[in-house]
């Protein structure tokens, strides 16, 4: 794809050469026990250090081997090939090119990854983020946070090229530049915190979000009619009309637990949009 004079072309790899409320199958909401729960209304950022500070080289080596094995497994899978094919469709690829623009890079922020030492779904999710970072040069620095991260996990994440945050932002990072928020299977409150912190057109337009389907949240609430639940998701519901959502194919049995119900969310708001009346 030819680049404009102001917009650098993104790298588009040749694969032949280089290689929620989330609804489970039964249709009922199910919390992912390897993910952190965000307390509703909790806004203040907090300094953070790992609660599990016991580590040793052997423990870190075993975890690194698990991650590398997961990356290798994912990279050779049909799921990864389908995921990449979707990323490189004109609809999505052109969107990334426009968002990166003159910045040249898009930072990735990973919230709510869970315990990569204890559970395979978080390892697969991290592996997906790492493979994207390795393949696409326009993805910049990768920052990671989850309160459950141990010292061993923090050291392994650092060795993998990620920066582990020392502040619990409660998901309230402002997207002052183009940012990809990688948040599969996080609690709805974390998505709502992110949206609330960026509740103006300029900031929302800087966000690309990979996470639970906003459409699924809307559909679930239309059925359950729970007012308190709706209030904790009010920004998710209000932003729906400004979001282009594209679901990924997560039908593979090997990757269903890690990625079911996940979608890309692209925000497109007029700079002069008034969001004061957009909240439901």
CSV table of C-alpha atoms in Angstrom, one decimal:
chain,number,residue,atom,x,y,z
A,1,UNK,CA,0.0,0.0,0.0
A,2,UNK,CA,1.4,3.4,-0.9
A,3,UNK,CA,2.0,5.8,1.9
A,4,UNK,CA,0.9,9.4,1.8
A,5,UNK,CA,3.4,12.1,2.4
A,6,UNK,CA,2.2,12.5,6.0
A,7,UNK,CA,1.3,8.9,6.9
A,8,UNK,CA,4.0,6.2,7.0
A,9,UNK,CA,3.1,2.9,5.4
A,10,UNK,CA,2.7,0.1,7.9
A,11,UNK,CA,4.6,-3.1,7.3
A,12,UNK,CA,2.3,-5.8,5.9
A,13,UNK,CA,4.1,-9.2,6.2
A,14,UNK,CA,4.0,-11.8,3.5
A,15,UNK,CA,2.8,-14.9,5.4
A,16,UNK,CA,4.0,-17.2,2.7
A,17,UNK,CA,7.5,-16.1,3.3
A,18,UNK,CA,7.7,-15.2,6.9
A,19,UNK,CA,5.9,-17.6,8.0
A,20,UNK,CA,-17.2,-10.0,27.7
A,21,UNK,CA,-19.9,-10.3,29.5
A,22,UNK,CA,-18.1,-13.1,27.7
A,23,UNK,CA,-20.6,-15.8,27.0
A,24,UNK,CA,-19.5,-19.5,27.1
A,25,UNK,CA,-21.0,-22.2,25.0
A,26,UNK,CA,-24.0,-22.5,27.3
A,27,UNK,CA,-24.9,-18.9,26.8
A,28,UNK,CA,-24.8,-17.9,30.5
A,29,UNK,CA,-22.3,-15.3,31.8
A,30,UNK,CA,-19.3,-16.8,33.5
A,31,UNK,CA,-16.6,-15.0,35.3
A,32,UNK,CA,-13.0,-16.0,34.3
A,33,UNK,CA,-11.5,-17.0,37.6
A,34,UNK,CA,-7.9,-16.2,36.4
A,35,UNK,CA,-8.8,-12.5,35.9
A,36,UNK,CA,-8.9,-9.7,38.5
A,37,UNK,CA,-12.2,-8.2,39.6
A,38,UNK,CA,-12.4,-4.4,39.6
A,39,UNK,CA,-14.4,-2.8,42.4
A,40,UNK,CA,-17.1,-0.6,41.0
A,41,UNK,CA,-16.4,3.0,41.6
A,42,UNK,CA,-12.7,2.5,42.4
A,43,UNK,CA,-10.9,5.3,40.7
A,44,UNK,CA,-7.8,6.3,42.6
A,45,UNK,CA,-4.5,5.1,41.1
A,46,UNK,CA,-2.4,3.1,43.6
A,47,UNK,CA,1.3,2.2,43.8
A,48,UNK,CA,1.7,-1.5,43.3
A,49,UNK,CA,4.3,-4.2,44.1
A,50,UNK,CA,3.9,-7.9,43.7
A,51,UNK,CA,2.3,-9.6,46.7
A,52,UNK,CA,4.1,-12.9,45.8
A,53,UNK,CA,7.7,-11.9,46.1
A,54,UNK,CA,9.1,-15.5,46.2
A,55,UNK,CA,11.1,-16.3,43.2
A,56,UNK,CA,14.3,-18.1,42.0
A,57,UNK,CA,16.0,-18.7,38.7
A,58,UNK,CA,14.5,-22.2,38.4
A,59,UNK,CA,10.9,-20.9,38.8
A,60,UNK,CA,11.5,-18.1,36.3
A,61,UNK,CA,13.1,-20.6,33.8
A,62,UNK,CA,10.2,-23.0,34.0
A,63,UNK,CA,7.8,-20.1,33.4
A,64,UNK,CA,9.8,-18.8,30.4
A,65,UNK,CA,9.8,-22.3,28.9
A,66,UNK,CA,6.0,-22.4,29.3
A,67,UNK,CA,5.6,-19.1,27.5
A,68,UNK,CA,8.0,-20.0,24.7
A,69,UNK,CA,6.2,-23.3,24.2
A,70,UNK,CA,2.9,-21.4,24.1
A,71,UNK,CA,4.2,-18.9,21.5
A,72,UNK,CA,5.5,-21.7,19.4
A,73,UNK,CA,2.2,-23.6,19.6
A,74,UNK,CA,0.2,-20.5,18.7
A,75,UNK,CA,2.5,-19.4,15.9
A,76,UNK,CA,2.0,-22.8,14.1
A,77,UNK,CA,-1.8,-22.8,14.6
A,78,UNK,CA,-4.6,-22.2,12.1
A,79,UNK,CA,-6.0,-19.8,14.7
A,80,UNK,CA,-3.0,-17.5,14.4
A,81,UNK,CA,-3.1,-17.7,10.6
A,82,UNK,CA,-6.8,-16.7,10.6
A,83,UNK,CA,-6.2,-13.9,13.1
A,84,UNK,CA,-3.4,-12.5,10.9
A,85,UNK,CA,-5.5,-12.8,7.8
A,86,UNK,CA,-8.2,-10.8,9.4
A,87,UNK,CA,-5.7,-8.1,10.6
A,88,UNK,CA,-4.5,-7.7,7.1
A,89,UNK,CA,-7.8,-7.2,5.4
A,90,UNK,CA,-8.1,-3.7,4.0
A,91,UNK,CA,-10.8,-2.8,6.5
A,92,UNK,CA,-8.6,-3.4,9.5
A,93,UNK,CA,-5.2,-2.7,8.0
A,94,UNK,CA,-6.2,0.7,6.6
A,95,UNK,CA,-7.6,1.6,10.0
A,96,UNK,CA,-4.3,0.9,11.8
A,97,UNK,CA,-2.4,2.9,9.1
A,98,UNK,CA,-4.7,5.9,9.6
A,99,UNK,CA,-4.4,5.7,13.4
A,100,UNK,CA,-0.7,5.3,13.5
A,101,UNK,CA,-0.3,8.3,11.2
A,102,UNK,CA,2.6,10.6,11.8
A,103,UNK,CA,3.3,9.0,15.2
A,104,UNK,CA,4.9,6.0,13.4
A,105,UNK,CA,4.2,3.7,16.4
A,106,UNK,CA,1.2,2.5,18.4
A,107,UNK,CA,1.8,1.7,22.0
A,108,UNK,CA,0.2,-1.5,23.4
A,109,UNK,CA,-1.2,-1.6,26.9
A,110,UNK,CA,-2.1,-5.0,28.3
A,111,UNK,CA,-4.6,-4.8,31.2
A,112,UNK,CA,-5.9,-7.7,33.2
A,113,UNK,CA,-3.7,-10.5,31.7
A,114,UNK,CA,-4.2,-12.7,34.8
A,115,UNK,CA,-1.6,-15.2,36.1
A,116,UNK,CA,0.6,-16.4,33.2
A,117,UNK,CA,2.2,-18.9,35.6
A,118,UNK,CA,-0.9,-20.6,36.8
A,119,UNK,CA,-3.3,-20.7,33.8
A,120,UNK,CA,-2.9,-21.4,30.1
A,121,UNK,CA,-5.5,-18.9,28.7
A,122,UNK,CA,-3.4,-15.9,30.0
A,123,UNK,CA,-0.3,-17.5,28.5
A,124,UNK,CA,-2.0,-17.8,25.1
A,125,UNK,CA,-3.3,-14.2,25.3
A,126,UNK,CA,0.2,-12.9,26.1
A,127,UNK,CA,1.6,-15.1,23.3
A,128,UNK,CA,-0.8,-13.4,20.9
A,129,UNK,CA,0.3,-10.0,21.9
A,130,UNK,CA,4.0,-10.9,21.7
A,131,UNK,CA,3.6,-12.4,18.2
A,132,UNK,CA,1.9,-9.2,17.0
A,133,UNK,CA,4.7,-7.1,18.5
A,134,UNK,CA,7.3,-9.2,16.8
A,135,UNK,CA,5.6,-9.2,13.4
A,136,UNK,CA,4.5,-5.6,13.2
A,137,UNK,CA,7.2,-2.9,13.5
A,138,UNK,CA,4.5,-0.2,14.0
A,139,UNK,CA,3.6,-1.7,17.4
A,140,UNK,CA,5.7,0.2,20.0
A,141,UNK,CA,6.4,-0.3,23.6
A,142,UNK,CA,4.3,-2.9,25.4
A,143,UNK,CA,3.2,-2.2,29.0
A,144,UNK,CA,1.5,-4.9,31.1
A,145,UNK,CA,-0.5,-4.7,34.4
A,146,UNK,CA,-2.5,-7.0,36.5
A,147,UNK,CA,-2.6,-6.9,40.4
A,148,UNK,CA,-2.1,-10.7,40.5
A,149,UNK,CA,1.3,-10.6,38.7
A,150,UNK,CA,4.0,-12.2,40.9
A,151,UNK,CA,7.6,-11.2,41.1
A,152,UNK,CA,8.6,-14.2,39.0
A,153,UNK,CA,6.0,-13.3,36.3
A,154,UNK,CA,7.1,-9.7,36.4
A,155,UNK,CA,10.7,-10.7,35.7
A,156,UNK,CA,9.7,-13.0,32.9
A,157,UNK,CA,7.5,-10.4,31.3
A,158,UNK,CA,10.5,-7.9,31.5
A,159,UNK,CA,12.8,-10.5,29.8
A,160,UNK,CA,10.2,-10.9,27.1
A,161,UNK,CA,10.5,-7.1,26.3
A,162,UNK,CA,7.4,-5.9,28.2
A,163,UNK,CA,7.3,-3.2,30.9
A,164,UNK,CA,5.4,-4.0,34.0
A,165,UNK,CA,3.6,-1.0,35.4
A,166,UNK,CA,4.2,-0.1,39.1
A,167,UNK,CA,1.0,1.8,39.4
A,168,UNK,CA,-2.5,0.3,39.3
A,169,UNK,CA,-4.2,2.7,36.9
A,170,UNK,CA,-7.6,0.9,37.4
A,171,UNK,CA,-7.7,0.9,33.6
A,172,UNK,CA,-7.9,4.7,33.4
A,173,UNK,CA,-5.0,5.4,31.0
A,174,UNK,CA,-5.7,8.4,28.8
A,175,UNK,CA,-4.9,7.8,25.1
A,176,UNK,CA,-3.0,11.0,24.4
A,177,UNK,CA,-1.4,9.2,21.4
A,178,UNK,CA,-2.7,6.2,19.3
A,179,UNK,CA,-2.8,3.2,21.7
A,180,UNK,CA,-3.9,-0.4,21.4
A,181,UNK,CA,-5.5,-1.7,24.6
A,182,UNK,CA,-5.2,-5.5,24.7
A,183,UNK,CA,-7.8,-6.7,27.2
A,184,UNK,CA,-9.2,-10.1,26.4
A,185,UNK,CA,-11.6,-11.4,29.0
A,186,UNK,CA,-11.3,-8.5,31.4
A,187,UNK,CA,-14.2,-7.5,33.8
A,188,UNK,CA,-16.7,-5.1,32.2
A,189,UNK,CA,-15.8,-2.5,34.8
A,190,UNK,CA,-12.3,-2.3,33.5
A,191,UNK,CA,-13.5,-1.4,30.0
A,192,UNK,CA,-15.9,1.1,31.4
A,193,UNK,CA,-13.1,2.7,33.4
A,194,UNK,CA,-11.0,3.1,30.2
A,195,UNK,CA,-13.8,4.7,28.3
A,196,UNK,CA,-14.7,7.1,31.1
A,197,UNK,CA,-11.1,8.2,31.3
A,198,UNK,CA,-11.1,9.0,27.6
A,199,UNK,CA,-14.7,10.4,27.3
A,200,UNK,CA,-14.1,12.9,24.6
A,201,UNK,CA,-13.8,12.4,20.8
A,202,UNK,CA,-10.1,13.1,20.4
A,203,UNK,CA,-9.1,10.6,23.1
A,204,UNK,CA,-11.5,7.9,22.1
A,205,UNK,CA,-10.4,8.1,18.5
A,206,UNK,CA,-6.9,7.3,19.6
A,207,UNK,CA,-8.0,3.9,21.0
A,208,UNK,CA,-8.0,0.5,19.4
A,209,UNK,CA,-9.4,-2.1,21.7
A,210,UNK,CA,-9.1,-5.8,21.6
A,211,UNK,CA,-11.3,-7.4,24.2
A,212,UNK,CA,-14.8,-8.6,25.1
A,213,UNK,CA,-17.6,-7.9,22.6
A,214,UNK,CA,-19.4,-4.6,23.5
A,215,UNK,CA,-22.3,-5.9,21.4
A,216,UNK,CA,-22.5,-9.0,23.6
A,217,UNK,CA,-22.7,-6.8,26.7
A,218,UNK,CA,-25.5,-4.8,25.1
A,219,UNK,CA,-27.4,-7.9,24.1
A,220,UNK,CA,-27.1,-9.4,27.6
A,221,UNK,CA,-28.3,-6.3,29.3
A,222,UNK,CA,-31.3,-6.0,27.0
A,223,UNK,CA,-32.4,-9.4,28.2
A,224,UNK,CA,-31.5,-9.3,31.9
A,225,UNK,CA,-32.7,-5.7,32.5
A,226,UNK,CA,-30.5,-5.3,35.5
A,227,UNK,CA,-30.2,-1.5,36.3
A,228,UNK,CA,-27.2,-1.8,38.6
A,229,UNK,CA,-25.4,-3.9,36.0
A,230,UNK,CA,-26.3,-1.4,33.3
A,231,UNK,CA,-24.9,1.5,35.5
A,232,UNK,CA,-21.5,-0.2,35.8
A,233,UNK,CA,-21.4,-0.6,32.0
A,234,UNK,CA,-22.9,2.8,31.1
A,235,UNK,CA,-20.0,4.0,29.0
A,236,UNK,CA,-19.8,0.7,27.1
A,237,UNK,CA,-23.5,1.0,26.2
A,238,UNK,CA,-23.2,4.7,25.3
A,239,UNK,CA,-20.2,4.3,23.0
A,240,UNK,CA,-21.6,1.5,21.0
A,241,UNK,CA,-23.0,3.7,18.2
A,242,UNK,CA,-19.5,5.2,17.7
A,243,UNK,CA,-17.7,1.8,17.5
A,244,UNK,CA,-16.9,-0.5,14.6
A,245,UNK,CA,-16.7,-4.0,16.1
A,246,UNK,CA,-15.2,-6.9,14.3
A,247,UNK,CA,-15.3,-10.3,16.0
A,248,UNK,CA,-12.4,-12.8,15.7
A,249,UNK,CA,-12.9,-16.4,14.8
A,250,UNK,CA,-12.4,-18.3,18.1
A,251,UNK,CA,-14.1,-21.5,17.2
A,252,UNK,CA,-10.9,-23.6,17.5
A,253,UNK,CA,-11.2,-25.9,20.5
A,254,UNK,CA,-7.6,-25.3,21.5
A,255,UNK,CA,-8.1,-21.5,21.7
A,256,UNK,CA,-11.7,-21.1,22.6
A,257,UNK,CA,-11.1,-20.6,26.4
A,258,UNK,CA,-8.5,-17.9,25.8
A,259,UNK,CA,-10.3,-15.9,23.1
A,260,UNK,CA,-14.0,-16.7,22.9
A,261,UNK,CA,-16.2,-13.6,22.6
A,262,UNK,CA,-13.3,-11.4,21.7
A,263,UNK,CA,-13.5,-8.5,19.1
A,264,UNK,CA,-11.6,-5.6,17.7
A,265,UNK,CA,-13.2,-2.3,18.5
A,266,UNK,CA,-12.4,0.8,16.4
A,267,UNK,CA,-13.7,4.2,17.5
A,268,UNK,CA,-14.8,6.8,15.0
A,269,UNK,CA,-16.2,10.0,16.4
A,270,UNK,CA,-16.6,13.4,14.9
A,271,UNK,CA,-14.2,15.8,16.6
A,272,UNK,CA,-17.1,18.1,17.5
A,273,UNK,CA,-19.3,15.3,18.9
A,274,UNK,CA,-20.9,16.2,22.2
A,275,UNK,CA,-20.7,13.2,24.5
A,276,UNK,CA,-22.5,14.9,27.4
A,277,UNK,CA,-25.8,13.4,26.4
A,278,UNK,CA,-24.4,10.1,25.1
A,279,UNK,CA,-24.5,8.2,28.4
A,280,UNK,CA,-27.6,6.1,28.8
